[in-house]
């Protein structure tokens, strides 16, 4: 049997097993990251702007660090980039 775990109607885990565990539902459909609709079907989740920003955060931090480093080498002002980097890092 196949079981899935949902959080806010989004599939966060799937597993095969012989018996159900608390918090799971038995389902032959529903893949990781999909959202369960009211009719019991599943659809791919379109990430929100906030989720996309969070996913891209490590890449943006690396880009800003490199840009700041390059600007410092060229003796250019990097105040804007430093402010954005501090915000992303929660400083």
C-alpha positions as semicolon CSV with decimal commas, in nm:
position;residue;x (nm);y (nm);z (nm)
1;X;0,000;0,000;0,000
2;X;0,107;0,358;-0,060
3;X;0,069;0,636;0,195
4;X;0,115;1,012;0,174
5;X;0,154;1,287;0,431
6;X;-0,004;1,627;0,368
7;X;0,075;1,966;0,518
8;X;-0,158;2,249;0,417
9;X;-0,292;2,014;0,146
10;X;0,059;1,978;-0,001
11;X;0,224;1,634;-0,028
12;X;0,535;1,644;0,192
13;X;0,608;1,269;0,211
14;X;0,524;0,939;0,042
15;X;0,603;0,585;0,149
16;X;0,519;0,222;0,082
17;X;0,410;0,010;0,376
18;X;0,175;-0,248;0,518
19;X;-0,009;-0,023;0,761
20;X;-0,097;0,343;0,799
21;X;0,081;0,570;1,045
22;X;-0,082;0,865;1,225
23;X;-0,097;1,172;1,000
24;X;-0,096;0,975;0,673
25;X;-0,365;0,894;0,421
26;X;-0,368;0,600;0,184
27;X;-0,339;0,716;-0,175
28;X;-0,220;0,572;-0,505
29;X;-0,173;0,923;-0,641
30;X;-0,012;1,245;-0,522
31;X;0,358;1,316;-0,567
32;X;0,594;1,524;-0,354
33;X;0,516;1,893;-0,383
34;X;0,172;1,845;-0,539
35;X;-0,140;2,000;-0,388
36;X;-0,454;1,799;-0,313
37;X;-0,762;1,963;-0,462
38;X;-1,107;1,958;-0,301
39;X;-1,217;1,675;-0,532
40;X;-0,927;1,453;-0,419
41;X;-0,718;1,499;-0,731
42;X;-0,364;1,636;-0,721
43;X;-0,204;1,914;-0,921
44;X;0,142;2,062;-0,945
45;X;0,196;2,351;-0,711
46;X;0,293;2,683;-0,863
47;X;0,533;2,846;-0,617
48;X;0,448;3,190;-0,484
49;X;0,685;3,482;-0,531
50;X;0,792;3,442;-0,167
51;X;0,869;3,071;-0,216
52;X;1,066;3,146;-0,533
53;X;1,262;3,419;-0,355
54;X;1,343;3,177;-0,071
55;X;1,453;2,907;-0,316
56;X;1,678;3,153;-0,501
57;X;1,818;3,312;-0,184
58;X;2,146;3,110;-0,165
59;X;2,224;3,186;-0,531
60;X;2,146;3,557;-0,485
61;X;2,369;3,574;-0,175
62;X;2,658;3,421;-0,371
63;X;2,600;3,665;-0,659
64;X;2,599;3,964;-0,423
65;X;2,916;3,850;-0,246
66;X;3,095;3,814;-0,580
67;X;2,965;4,151;-0,704
68;X;3,074;4,326;-0,382
69;X;3,416;4,164;-0,405
70;X;3,456;4,271;-0,770
71;X;3,340;4,625;-0,699
72;X;3,583;4,655;-0,408
73;X;3,865;4,539;-0,635
74;X;3,768;4,811;-0,881
75;X;3,731;5,064;-0,598
76;X;3,360;5,113;-0,678
77;X;3,073;5,191;-0,440
78;X;2,889;4,875;-0,332
79;X;2,656;5,019;-0,066
80;X;2,338;4,903;-0,241
81;X;2,463;4,546;-0,277
82;X;2,585;4,538;0,084
83;X;2,243;4,654;0,207
84;X;2,063;4,383;0,006
85;X;2,306;4,118;0,129
86;X;2,252;4,223;0,492
87;X;1,876;4,202;0,442
88;X;1,899;3,853;0,288
89;X;2,120;3,737;0,573
90;X;1,888;3,891;0,831
91;X;2,152;4,126;0,968
